[in-house]
Coordinates of C-alpha atoms and ligand atoms in Angstrom, one line a residue:
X1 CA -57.3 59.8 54.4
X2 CA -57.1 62.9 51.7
X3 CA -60.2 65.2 51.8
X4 CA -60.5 64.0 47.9
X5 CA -61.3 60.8 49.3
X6 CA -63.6 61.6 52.1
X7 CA -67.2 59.3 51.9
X8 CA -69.3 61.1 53.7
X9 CA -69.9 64.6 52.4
X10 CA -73.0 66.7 53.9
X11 CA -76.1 67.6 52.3
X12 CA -76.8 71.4 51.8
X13 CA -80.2 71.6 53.7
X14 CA -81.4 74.8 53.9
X15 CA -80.6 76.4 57.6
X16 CA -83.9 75.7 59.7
X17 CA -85.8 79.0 61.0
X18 CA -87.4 78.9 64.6
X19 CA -91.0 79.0 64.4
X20 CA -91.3 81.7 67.0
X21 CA -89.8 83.9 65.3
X22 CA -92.0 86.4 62.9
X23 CA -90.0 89.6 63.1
X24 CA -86.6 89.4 61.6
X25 CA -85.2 91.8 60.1
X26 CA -83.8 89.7 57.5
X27 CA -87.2 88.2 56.7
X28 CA -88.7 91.7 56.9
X29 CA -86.8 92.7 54.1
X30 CA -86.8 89.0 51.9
X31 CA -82.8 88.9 52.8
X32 CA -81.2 86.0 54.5
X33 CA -77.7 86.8 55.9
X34 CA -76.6 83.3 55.5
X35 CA -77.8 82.8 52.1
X36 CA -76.0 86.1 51.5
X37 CA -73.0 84.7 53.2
X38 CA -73.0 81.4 51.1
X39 CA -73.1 83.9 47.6
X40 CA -70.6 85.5 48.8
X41 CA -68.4 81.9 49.3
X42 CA -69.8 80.1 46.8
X43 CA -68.2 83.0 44.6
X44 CA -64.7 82.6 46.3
X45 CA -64.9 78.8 46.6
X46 CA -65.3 78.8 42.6
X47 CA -62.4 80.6 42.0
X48 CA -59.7 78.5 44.2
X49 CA -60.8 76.0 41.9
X50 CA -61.8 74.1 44.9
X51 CA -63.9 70.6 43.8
X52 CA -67.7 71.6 44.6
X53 CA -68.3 68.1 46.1
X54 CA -66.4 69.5 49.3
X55 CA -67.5 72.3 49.6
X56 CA -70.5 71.6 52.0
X57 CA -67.5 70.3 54.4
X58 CA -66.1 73.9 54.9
X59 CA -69.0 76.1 54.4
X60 CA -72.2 74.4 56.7
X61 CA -72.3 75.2 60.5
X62 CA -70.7 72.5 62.3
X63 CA -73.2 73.0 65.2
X64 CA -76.1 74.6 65.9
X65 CA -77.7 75.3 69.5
X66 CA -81.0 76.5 70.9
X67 CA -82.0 77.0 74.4
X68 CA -85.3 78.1 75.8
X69 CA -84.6 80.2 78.9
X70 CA -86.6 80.8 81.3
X71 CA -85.6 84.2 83.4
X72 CA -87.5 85.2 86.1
X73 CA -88.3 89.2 86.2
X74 CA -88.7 92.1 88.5
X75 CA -92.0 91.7 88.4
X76 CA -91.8 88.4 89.8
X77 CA -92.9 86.7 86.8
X78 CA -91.2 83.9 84.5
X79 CA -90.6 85.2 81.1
X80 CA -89.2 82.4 78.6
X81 CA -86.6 83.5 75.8
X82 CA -84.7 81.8 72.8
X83 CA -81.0 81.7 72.9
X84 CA -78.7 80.5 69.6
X85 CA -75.0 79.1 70.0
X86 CA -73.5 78.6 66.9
X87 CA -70.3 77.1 66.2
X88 CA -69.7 77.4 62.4
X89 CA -66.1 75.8 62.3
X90 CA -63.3 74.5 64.2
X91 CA -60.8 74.1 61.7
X92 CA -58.3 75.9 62.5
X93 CA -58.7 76.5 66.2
X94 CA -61.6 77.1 68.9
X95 CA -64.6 78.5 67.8
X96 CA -65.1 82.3 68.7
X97 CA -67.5 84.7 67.7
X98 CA -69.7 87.4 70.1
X99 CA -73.2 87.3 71.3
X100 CA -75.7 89.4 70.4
X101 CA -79.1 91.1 72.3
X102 CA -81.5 91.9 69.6
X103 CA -85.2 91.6 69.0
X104 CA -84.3 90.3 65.2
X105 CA -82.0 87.4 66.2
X106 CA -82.5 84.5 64.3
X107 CA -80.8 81.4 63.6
X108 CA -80.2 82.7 60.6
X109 CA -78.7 85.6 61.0
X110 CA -76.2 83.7 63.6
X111 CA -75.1 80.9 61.6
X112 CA -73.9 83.9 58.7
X113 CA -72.3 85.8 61.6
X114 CA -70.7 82.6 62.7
X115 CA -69.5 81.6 59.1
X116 CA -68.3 85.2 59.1
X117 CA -66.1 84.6 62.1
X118 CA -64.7 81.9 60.4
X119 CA -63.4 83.8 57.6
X120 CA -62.4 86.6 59.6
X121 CA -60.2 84.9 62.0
X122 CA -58.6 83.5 58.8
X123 CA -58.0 86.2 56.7
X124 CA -56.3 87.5 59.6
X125 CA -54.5 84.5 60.4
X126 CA -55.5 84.4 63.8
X127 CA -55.9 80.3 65.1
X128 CA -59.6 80.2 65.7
X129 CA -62.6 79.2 63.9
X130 CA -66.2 81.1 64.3
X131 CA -68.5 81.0 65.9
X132 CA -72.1 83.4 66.9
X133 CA -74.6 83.4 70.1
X134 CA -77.8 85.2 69.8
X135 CA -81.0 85.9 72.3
X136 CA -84.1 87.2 70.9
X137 CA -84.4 90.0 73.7
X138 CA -85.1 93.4 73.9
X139 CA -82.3 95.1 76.1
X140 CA -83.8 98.5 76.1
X141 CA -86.8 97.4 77.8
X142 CA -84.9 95.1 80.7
X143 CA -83.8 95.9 83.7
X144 CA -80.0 95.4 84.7
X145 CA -80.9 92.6 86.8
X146 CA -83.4 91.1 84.0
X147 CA -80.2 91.0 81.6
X148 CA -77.9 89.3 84.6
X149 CA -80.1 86.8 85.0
X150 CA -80.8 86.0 81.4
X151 CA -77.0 85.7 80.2
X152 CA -76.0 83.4 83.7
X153 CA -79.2 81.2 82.7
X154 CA -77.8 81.5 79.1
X155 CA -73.9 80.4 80.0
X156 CA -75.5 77.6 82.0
X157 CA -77.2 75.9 79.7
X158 CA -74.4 76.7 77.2
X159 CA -72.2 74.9 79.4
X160 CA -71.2 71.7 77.4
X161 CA -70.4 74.2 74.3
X162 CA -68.5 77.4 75.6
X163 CA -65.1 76.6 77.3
X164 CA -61.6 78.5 76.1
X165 CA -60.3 75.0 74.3
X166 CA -64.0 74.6 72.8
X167 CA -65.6 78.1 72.1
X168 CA -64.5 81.4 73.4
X169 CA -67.6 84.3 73.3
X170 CA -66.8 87.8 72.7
X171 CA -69.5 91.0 72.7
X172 CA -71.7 91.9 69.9
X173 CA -74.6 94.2 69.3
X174 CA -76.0 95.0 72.6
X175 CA -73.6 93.3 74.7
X176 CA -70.5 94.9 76.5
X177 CA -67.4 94.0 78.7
X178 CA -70.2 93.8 82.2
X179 CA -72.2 91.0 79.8
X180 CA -68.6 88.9 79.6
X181 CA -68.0 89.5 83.0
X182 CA -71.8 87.9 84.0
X183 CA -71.2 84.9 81.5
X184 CA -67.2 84.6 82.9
X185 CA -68.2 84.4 86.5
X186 CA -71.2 81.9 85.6
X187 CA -68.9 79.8 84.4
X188 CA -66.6 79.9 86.6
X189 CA -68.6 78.9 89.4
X190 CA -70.1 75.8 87.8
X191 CA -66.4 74.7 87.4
X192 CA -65.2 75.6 90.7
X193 CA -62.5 77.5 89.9
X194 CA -62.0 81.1 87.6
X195 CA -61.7 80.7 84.6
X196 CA -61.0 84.1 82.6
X197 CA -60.1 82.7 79.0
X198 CA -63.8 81.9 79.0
X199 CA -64.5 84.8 77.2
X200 CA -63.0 88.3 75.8
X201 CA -64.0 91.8 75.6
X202 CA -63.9 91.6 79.7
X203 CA -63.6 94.5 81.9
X204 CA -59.7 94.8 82.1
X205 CA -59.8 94.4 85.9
X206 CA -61.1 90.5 85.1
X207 CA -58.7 89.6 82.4
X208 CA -59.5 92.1 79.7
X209 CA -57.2 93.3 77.3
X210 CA -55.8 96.5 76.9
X211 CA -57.1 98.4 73.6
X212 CA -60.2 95.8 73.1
X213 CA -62.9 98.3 73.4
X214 CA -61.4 100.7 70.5
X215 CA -59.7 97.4 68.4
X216 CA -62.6 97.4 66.1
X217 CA -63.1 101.0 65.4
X218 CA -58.9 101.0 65.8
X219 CA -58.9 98.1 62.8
X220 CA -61.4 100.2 60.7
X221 CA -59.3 103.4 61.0
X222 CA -56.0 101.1 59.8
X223 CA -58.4 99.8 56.8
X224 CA -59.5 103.2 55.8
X225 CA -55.8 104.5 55.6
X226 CA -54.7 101.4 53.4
X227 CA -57.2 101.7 51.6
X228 CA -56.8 105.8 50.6
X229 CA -53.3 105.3 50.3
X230 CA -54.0 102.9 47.4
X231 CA -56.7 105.4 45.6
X232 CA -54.3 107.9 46.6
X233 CA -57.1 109.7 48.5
X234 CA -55.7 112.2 51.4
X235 CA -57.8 111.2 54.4
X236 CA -56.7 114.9 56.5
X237 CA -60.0 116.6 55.2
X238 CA -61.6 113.5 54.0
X239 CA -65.6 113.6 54.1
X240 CA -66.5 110.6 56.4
X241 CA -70.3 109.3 57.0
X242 CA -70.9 106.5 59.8
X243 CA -73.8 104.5 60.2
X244 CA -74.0 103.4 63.7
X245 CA -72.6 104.6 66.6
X246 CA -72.3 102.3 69.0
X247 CA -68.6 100.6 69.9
X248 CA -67.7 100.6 66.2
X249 CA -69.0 103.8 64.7
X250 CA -68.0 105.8 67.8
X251 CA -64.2 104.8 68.1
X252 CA -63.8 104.7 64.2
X253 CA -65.4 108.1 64.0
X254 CA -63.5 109.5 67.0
X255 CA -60.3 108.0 65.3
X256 CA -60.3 109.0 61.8
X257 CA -61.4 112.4 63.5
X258 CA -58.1 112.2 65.0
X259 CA -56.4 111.9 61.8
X260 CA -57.8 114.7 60.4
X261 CA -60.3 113.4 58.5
X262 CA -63.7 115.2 58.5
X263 CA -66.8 113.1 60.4
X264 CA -69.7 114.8 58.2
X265 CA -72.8 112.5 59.4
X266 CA -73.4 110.2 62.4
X267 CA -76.5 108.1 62.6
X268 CA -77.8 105.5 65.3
X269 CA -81.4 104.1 66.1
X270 CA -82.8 107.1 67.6
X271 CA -81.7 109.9 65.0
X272 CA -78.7 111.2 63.1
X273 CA -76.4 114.2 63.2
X274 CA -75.4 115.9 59.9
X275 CA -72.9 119.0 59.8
X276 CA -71.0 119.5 56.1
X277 CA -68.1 121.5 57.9
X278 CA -67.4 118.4 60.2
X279 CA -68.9 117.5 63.8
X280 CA -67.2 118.3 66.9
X281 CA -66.0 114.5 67.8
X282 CA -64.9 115.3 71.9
X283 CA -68.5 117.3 72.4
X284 CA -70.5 114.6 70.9
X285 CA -68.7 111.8 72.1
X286 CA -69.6 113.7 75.2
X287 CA -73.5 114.8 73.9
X288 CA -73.5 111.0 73.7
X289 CA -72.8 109.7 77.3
X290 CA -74.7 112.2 79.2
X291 CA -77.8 112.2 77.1
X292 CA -81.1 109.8 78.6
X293 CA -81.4 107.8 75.4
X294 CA -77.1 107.9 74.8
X295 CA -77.9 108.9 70.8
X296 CA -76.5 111.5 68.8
X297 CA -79.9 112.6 68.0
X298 CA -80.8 116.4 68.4
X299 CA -76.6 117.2 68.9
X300 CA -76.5 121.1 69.3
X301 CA -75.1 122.1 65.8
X302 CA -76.1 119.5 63.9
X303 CA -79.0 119.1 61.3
X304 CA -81.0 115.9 61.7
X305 CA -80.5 112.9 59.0
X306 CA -82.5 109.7 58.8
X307 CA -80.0 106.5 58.2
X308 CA -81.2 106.5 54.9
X309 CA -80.3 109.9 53.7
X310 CA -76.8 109.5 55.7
X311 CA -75.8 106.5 53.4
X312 CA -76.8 109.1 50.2
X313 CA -74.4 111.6 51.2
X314 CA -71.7 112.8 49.1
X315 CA -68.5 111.5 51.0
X316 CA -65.3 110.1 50.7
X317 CA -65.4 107.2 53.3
X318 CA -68.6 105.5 54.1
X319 CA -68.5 103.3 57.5
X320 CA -71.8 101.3 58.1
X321 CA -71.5 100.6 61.8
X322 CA -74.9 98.9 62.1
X323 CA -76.2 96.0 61.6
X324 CA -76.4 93.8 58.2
X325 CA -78.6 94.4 54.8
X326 CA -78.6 98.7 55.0
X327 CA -76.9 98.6 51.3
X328 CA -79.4 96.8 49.5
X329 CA -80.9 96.8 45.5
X330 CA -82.8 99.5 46.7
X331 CA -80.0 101.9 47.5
X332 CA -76.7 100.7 46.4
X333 CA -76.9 103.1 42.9
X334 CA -77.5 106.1 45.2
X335 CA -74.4 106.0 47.5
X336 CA -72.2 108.5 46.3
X337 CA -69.0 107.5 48.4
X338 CA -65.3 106.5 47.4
X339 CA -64.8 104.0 50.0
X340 CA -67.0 101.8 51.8
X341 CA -65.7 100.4 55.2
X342 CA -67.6 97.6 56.0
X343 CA -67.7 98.3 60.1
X344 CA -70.7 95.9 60.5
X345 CA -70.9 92.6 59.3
X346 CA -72.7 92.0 56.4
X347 CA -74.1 95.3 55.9
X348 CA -74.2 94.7 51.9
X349 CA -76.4 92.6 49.9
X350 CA -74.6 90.9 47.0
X351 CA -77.0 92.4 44.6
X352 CA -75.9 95.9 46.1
X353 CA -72.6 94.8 45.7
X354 CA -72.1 94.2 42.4
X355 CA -73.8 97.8 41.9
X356 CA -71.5 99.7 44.0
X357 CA -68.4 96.9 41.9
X358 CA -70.0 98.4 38.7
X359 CA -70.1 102.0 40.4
X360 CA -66.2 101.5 41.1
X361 CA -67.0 101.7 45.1
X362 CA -63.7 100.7 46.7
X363 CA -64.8 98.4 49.5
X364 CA -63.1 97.2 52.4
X365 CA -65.3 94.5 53.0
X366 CA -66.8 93.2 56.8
X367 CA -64.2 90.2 57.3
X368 CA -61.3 92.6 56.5
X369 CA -62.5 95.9 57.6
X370 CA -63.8 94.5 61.3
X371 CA -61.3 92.0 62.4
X372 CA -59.4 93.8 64.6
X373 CA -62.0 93.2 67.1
X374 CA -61.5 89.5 67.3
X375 CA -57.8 90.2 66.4
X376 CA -57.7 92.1 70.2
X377 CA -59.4 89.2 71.4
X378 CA -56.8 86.8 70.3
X379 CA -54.2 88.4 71.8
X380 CA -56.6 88.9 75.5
X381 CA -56.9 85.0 75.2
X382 CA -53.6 84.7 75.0
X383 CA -52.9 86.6 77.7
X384 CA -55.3 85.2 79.9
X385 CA -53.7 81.9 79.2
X386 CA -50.2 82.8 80.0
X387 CA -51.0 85.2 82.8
X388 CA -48.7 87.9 81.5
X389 CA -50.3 91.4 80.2
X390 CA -49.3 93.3 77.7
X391 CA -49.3 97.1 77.7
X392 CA -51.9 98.9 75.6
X393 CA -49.1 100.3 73.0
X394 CA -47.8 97.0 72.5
X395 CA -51.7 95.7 72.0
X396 CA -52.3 98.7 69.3
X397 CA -48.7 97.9 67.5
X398 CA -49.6 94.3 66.9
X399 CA -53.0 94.9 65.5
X400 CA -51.8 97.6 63.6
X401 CA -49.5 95.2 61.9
X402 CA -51.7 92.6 61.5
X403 CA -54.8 94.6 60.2
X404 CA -52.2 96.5 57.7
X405 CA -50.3 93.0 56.6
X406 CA -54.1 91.3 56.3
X407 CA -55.1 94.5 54.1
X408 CA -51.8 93.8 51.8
X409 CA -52.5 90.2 51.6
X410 CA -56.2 91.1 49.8
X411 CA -55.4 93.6 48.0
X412 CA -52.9 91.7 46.6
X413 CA -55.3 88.5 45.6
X414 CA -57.6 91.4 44.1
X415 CA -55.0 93.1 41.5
X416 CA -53.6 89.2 41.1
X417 CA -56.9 87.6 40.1
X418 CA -58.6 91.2 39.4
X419 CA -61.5 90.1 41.5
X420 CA -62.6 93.0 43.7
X421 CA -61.8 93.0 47.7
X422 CA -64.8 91.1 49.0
X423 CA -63.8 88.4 46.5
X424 CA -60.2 88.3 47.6
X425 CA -60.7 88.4 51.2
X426 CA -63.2 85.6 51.3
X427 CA -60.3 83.5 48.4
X428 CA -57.8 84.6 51.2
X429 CA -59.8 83.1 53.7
X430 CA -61.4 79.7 52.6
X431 CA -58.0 78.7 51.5
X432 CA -56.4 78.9 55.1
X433 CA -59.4 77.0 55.9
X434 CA -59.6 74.6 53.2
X435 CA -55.8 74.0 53.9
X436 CA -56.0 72.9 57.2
X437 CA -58.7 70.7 56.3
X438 CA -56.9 69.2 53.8
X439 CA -53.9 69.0 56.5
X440 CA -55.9 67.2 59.2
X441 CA -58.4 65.2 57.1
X442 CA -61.6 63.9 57.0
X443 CA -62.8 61.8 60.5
X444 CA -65.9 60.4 58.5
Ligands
NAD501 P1 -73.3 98.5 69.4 O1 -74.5 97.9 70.0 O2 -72.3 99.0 70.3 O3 -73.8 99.7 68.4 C1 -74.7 99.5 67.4 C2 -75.1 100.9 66.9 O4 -75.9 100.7 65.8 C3 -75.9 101.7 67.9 O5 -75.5 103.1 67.8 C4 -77.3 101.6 67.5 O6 -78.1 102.7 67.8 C5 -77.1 101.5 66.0 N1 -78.2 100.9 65.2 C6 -78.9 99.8 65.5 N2 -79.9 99.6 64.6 C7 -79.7 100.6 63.7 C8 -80.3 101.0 62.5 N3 -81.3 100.2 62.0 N4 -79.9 102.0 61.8 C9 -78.9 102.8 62.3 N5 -78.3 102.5 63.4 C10 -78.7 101.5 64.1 O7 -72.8 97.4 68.4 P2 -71.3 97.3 67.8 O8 -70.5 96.4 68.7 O9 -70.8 98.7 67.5 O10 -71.6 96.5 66.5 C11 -72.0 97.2 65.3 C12 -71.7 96.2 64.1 O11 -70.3 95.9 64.1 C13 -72.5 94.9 64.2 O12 -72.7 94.5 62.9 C14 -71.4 94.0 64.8 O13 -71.7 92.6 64.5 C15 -70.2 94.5 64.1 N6 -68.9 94.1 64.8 C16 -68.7 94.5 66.1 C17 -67.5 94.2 66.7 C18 -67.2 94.6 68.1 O14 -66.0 94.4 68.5 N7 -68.1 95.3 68.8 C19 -66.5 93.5 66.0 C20 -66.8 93.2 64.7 C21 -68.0 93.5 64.1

C-alpha cells in the first residue's frame, strides 16, 4: 500500500504526564520538551512539503513504557520508583537512545529525547530509530548498591522491550559505562547466555568501544571546527564558554583546549569557574576527579560564575553541556556568542531560538552537534555483533568523517532553502525517515 493511501492515521493526543510527578523541570519553567520538539518538526515537516495528514505517523512515540520499581535499600526498606522506556520510532532500524537518572524525568521529557534520537540517528545516517529510558531518582543521594539494584530491577521489567534487534540503551545524564554493564549482565542472565549488543557505552573490557566515552565531546569539537571554518572564525585563541561538565562539556572542553582554542568559563551543578586568559584544562580536569563533590567549583585560579552569568559571557563558542530549556525567552537576547554548540539536547526553546536566528547566532543545533555519541555507539554495536574490534584511531577517523560529511549535508539544506541549521538538520532528517516509511509502507 502507498503511505498516501494509508486508513488509519493516529490522533495527536497530547503526551500523558504521570501524576506523581510535581517537580519537573520542564513544568517548573511552563516548557515541555516534547512540545518543543514537535515546533521544532512541525517547522521542518512543512517545508518538505510533506502532506499534514501523515505526519502524526512519523512524529508520535511509537511506544511508551512505565514501570514502578520497587528497590529494596540499605536500610533495609522498599522504596518504589518510576521508570520510562520509550521507543519513539523504528523506521529505520532498532530503537536506541540512553537512560537517564534525574529527579526531573518525566514522560515528557523522554518521549522529546526519544523523538530526538530519531532524528539524530538520521541526520547522521546511522540505521537506527530512537529511542529514551528515564527513572525519577536521585543518584547523588543512593548508595552504589541502591543504584545496582534499581537498574537490574529496571532491565527486568524492561525485558520484553530492550534487546539488540528491538532497542539498544546507551548512557545519559547520570548514567555511565558501570550502569550498562549492571543492565548488560541483567540481561544476560535472564537469557542464559551474554549478550553484549544489549547495550553501548560499556566498559571496553565487556564489549565497549574504543573512543565512546570522548565520541560526544569528540563530535562537538568536529562541529565547532566546521562550523568556524564557514564564519571564517580561527578557533586557535577562540573564547569558548561550556555549560556542563560532565561527559560532554569535559571532553569537548578538554578538546577544543587541545586545538588551541581558549576555555574561558566552565559551569556544572555545584558552581562555575571563570578565567578571561583561559583555564588550565589538565589541572582542572584533574581539580575535578580528586575533588569530594567532582565539580569545578572553587578551581584555584578561577573566579566563581553562576550558569546564568556563564551563558552571558562575551565568547566566540558557546557549548551548553547540560540539560534542556537553559536558553529560554528570558535570556536568548543576552548571549553574546558567535556559535552556539548545542552539546545537550534541547537546550534551546524555540522562542529563544528565533532570538538568537534574529541575533545572527550560528547554531549547530543538538541533533547535529551531539550525534557522535550514538554515532560511536553504532559502530560498538556493530562490533559487538561481529566480534571483531576496531582500534581507537580507526573509531575516531570514522566519526570524524561522518560528523564532518553530516555537518556538510545541513549546511548545505540551510544555504539551499536559506532556512537556518536547526531547520535543515531536522528537513535532513524527517526525510530519511519519511523515506523509508514511504519504502516499507503502512501495516494498518
Ligand atoms: P553528565 O551527567 O555526564 O554531565 C551533566 C553535567 O551537567 C554535569 O556536570 C552536571 O553537574 C551538569 N548540570 C546538571 N544540571 C545542571 C544545571 N542546571 N546547570 C548547569 N550544569 C548542570 O551528562 P552528559 O552525558 O555529559 O550529558 C549532558 C547533556 O548531553 C544531556 O543533555 C545529554 O542528554 C546530552 N548528550 C549526552 C550524550 C552522551 O554520550 N553522554 C550524547 C548526546 C547528548
Amino acid at each position: 500500500m502507498k503511505a498516501g493511501r494509508a486508513a488509519a492515521v493516529p490522533t495527536n493526543d497530547k503526551p500523558s504526564q504521570h501524576p506523581h510527578l510535581s517537580r519537573l523541570a520542564s513544568d517548573d519553567l511552563h516548557i515541555s520538551s516534547f512540545k518543543n520538539m514537535m515546533t521544532q518538526f512541525d517547522e521542518a515537516a512543512r517545508r518538505l512539503n510533506i502532506d499534514p495528514r501523515y505526519v502524526d505517523l512519523i512524529k508520535l512515540p511509537r511506544r511508551s513504557v512505565t514501570v514502578q520499581l520497587p528497590v529494596q535499600m540499605d536500610n533495609g526498606t522498599f522504596k518504589m520508583f518510576t521508570g520510562y522506556r520509550v521507543q519513539h520510532s523504528i523506521m529505520r532500524g532498532p530503537a536506541k537512545g540512553g537512560i537517564r537518572y534525574h529527579p526531573n524525568v518525566s514522560l515528557d521529557e523522554v518521549q522529546a529525547l526519544a523523538a530526538w534520537m530519531t532524528w539524530k540517528c538520521a541526520v547522521v545516517g546511522i540505521p537506527f530509530g530512537g529511542a529514551k529510558g528515564g527513572i525519577v531518582c536521585d543518584p547523588e543521594k543512593m548508595s552504589r548498591g541502591e543504584l545496582e539494584r534499581l537498574t537490574r530491577r529496571y532491565t527486568a521489567d524492561l525485558m520484553d522491550e530492550i534487546g539488540p534487534e528491538k532497542d539498544v540503551p546507551a548512557p545519559d545524564v547520570n548514567t555511565d559505562a558501570q550502569t550498562m554493564a549492571w543492565i548488560m549482565d541483567t540481561y544476560s542472565m535472564h537469557v542464559r547466555h551474554t549478550v553484549t549488543s544489549v547495550v553501548t557505552g560499556k566498559p571496553v573490557e565487556l564489549g565497549g568501544s574504543c573512543g565512546r566515552r570522548e565520541a560526544t565531546g569528540r563530535g562537538v569539537l568536529f562541529c565547532v571546527q566546521e562550523a568556524a571554518k564557514h564564519l571564517k572564525l580561527p578557533l586557535r585563541g577562540a573564547r569558548v564558554a561550556v555549560q556542563g561538565f560532565g561527559n560532554v562539556g569535559s571532553v569537548a572542553a578538554d578538546l577544543l583546549a587541545k586545538e588551541g582554542a581558549r576555555i574561558i568559563a566552565v559551569t556544572d551543578m555545584h558552581g562555575g569557574a571563570y578565567n578571561p586568559d583561559g583555564l588550565d584544562m589538565p589541572k582542572l580536569l584533574d581539580y575535578v576527579k580528586k575533588s569530594a563533590s567532582k565539580s569545578v567549583a572553587k578551581f584555584p585560579g578561577s573566579q566563581s560564575i553562576s550558569n546564568e552569568e556563564l551563558l552571558k559571557l562575551g565568547c566566540d563558542v558557546l557549548i551548553p553541556a547540560a540539560l534542556e530549556n537553559q536558553i529560554t525567552e528570558e535570556n536568548a537576547q543576552l548571549l553574546r556568542c558567535k556559535i552556539l554548540a548545542e552539546g545537550a539536547n534541547g537546550p534551546t526553546t524555540p522562542e529563544a531560538d528565533s532570538i538568537l536566528d534574529k541575533k545572527g547566532v550560528f547554531i549547530v543545533p543538538d541533533i547535529l552537534c551531539n550525534a557522535g555519541g550514538v554515532t560511536v555507539s553504532y559502530f560498538e554495536w556493530v562490533q559487538d555483533r561481529m566480534g571483531l574490534f576496531w582500534e581507537e584511531e580507526e573509531v575516531n577517523g570514522r566519526l570524524e568523517r561522518i560528523m564532518r560529511r553530516s555537518f556538510a549535508d545541513v549546511l548545505k539544506i540551510s544555504v539551499e532553502h536559506k532556512v537556518n541549521m536547526r531547520i535543515a538538520a531536522f528537513m535532513l532528517s524527517i526525510k530519511r525517515v519519511w523515506d523509508a516509511m514511504v519504502m516499507r509502507g503502512i501495516y494498518a
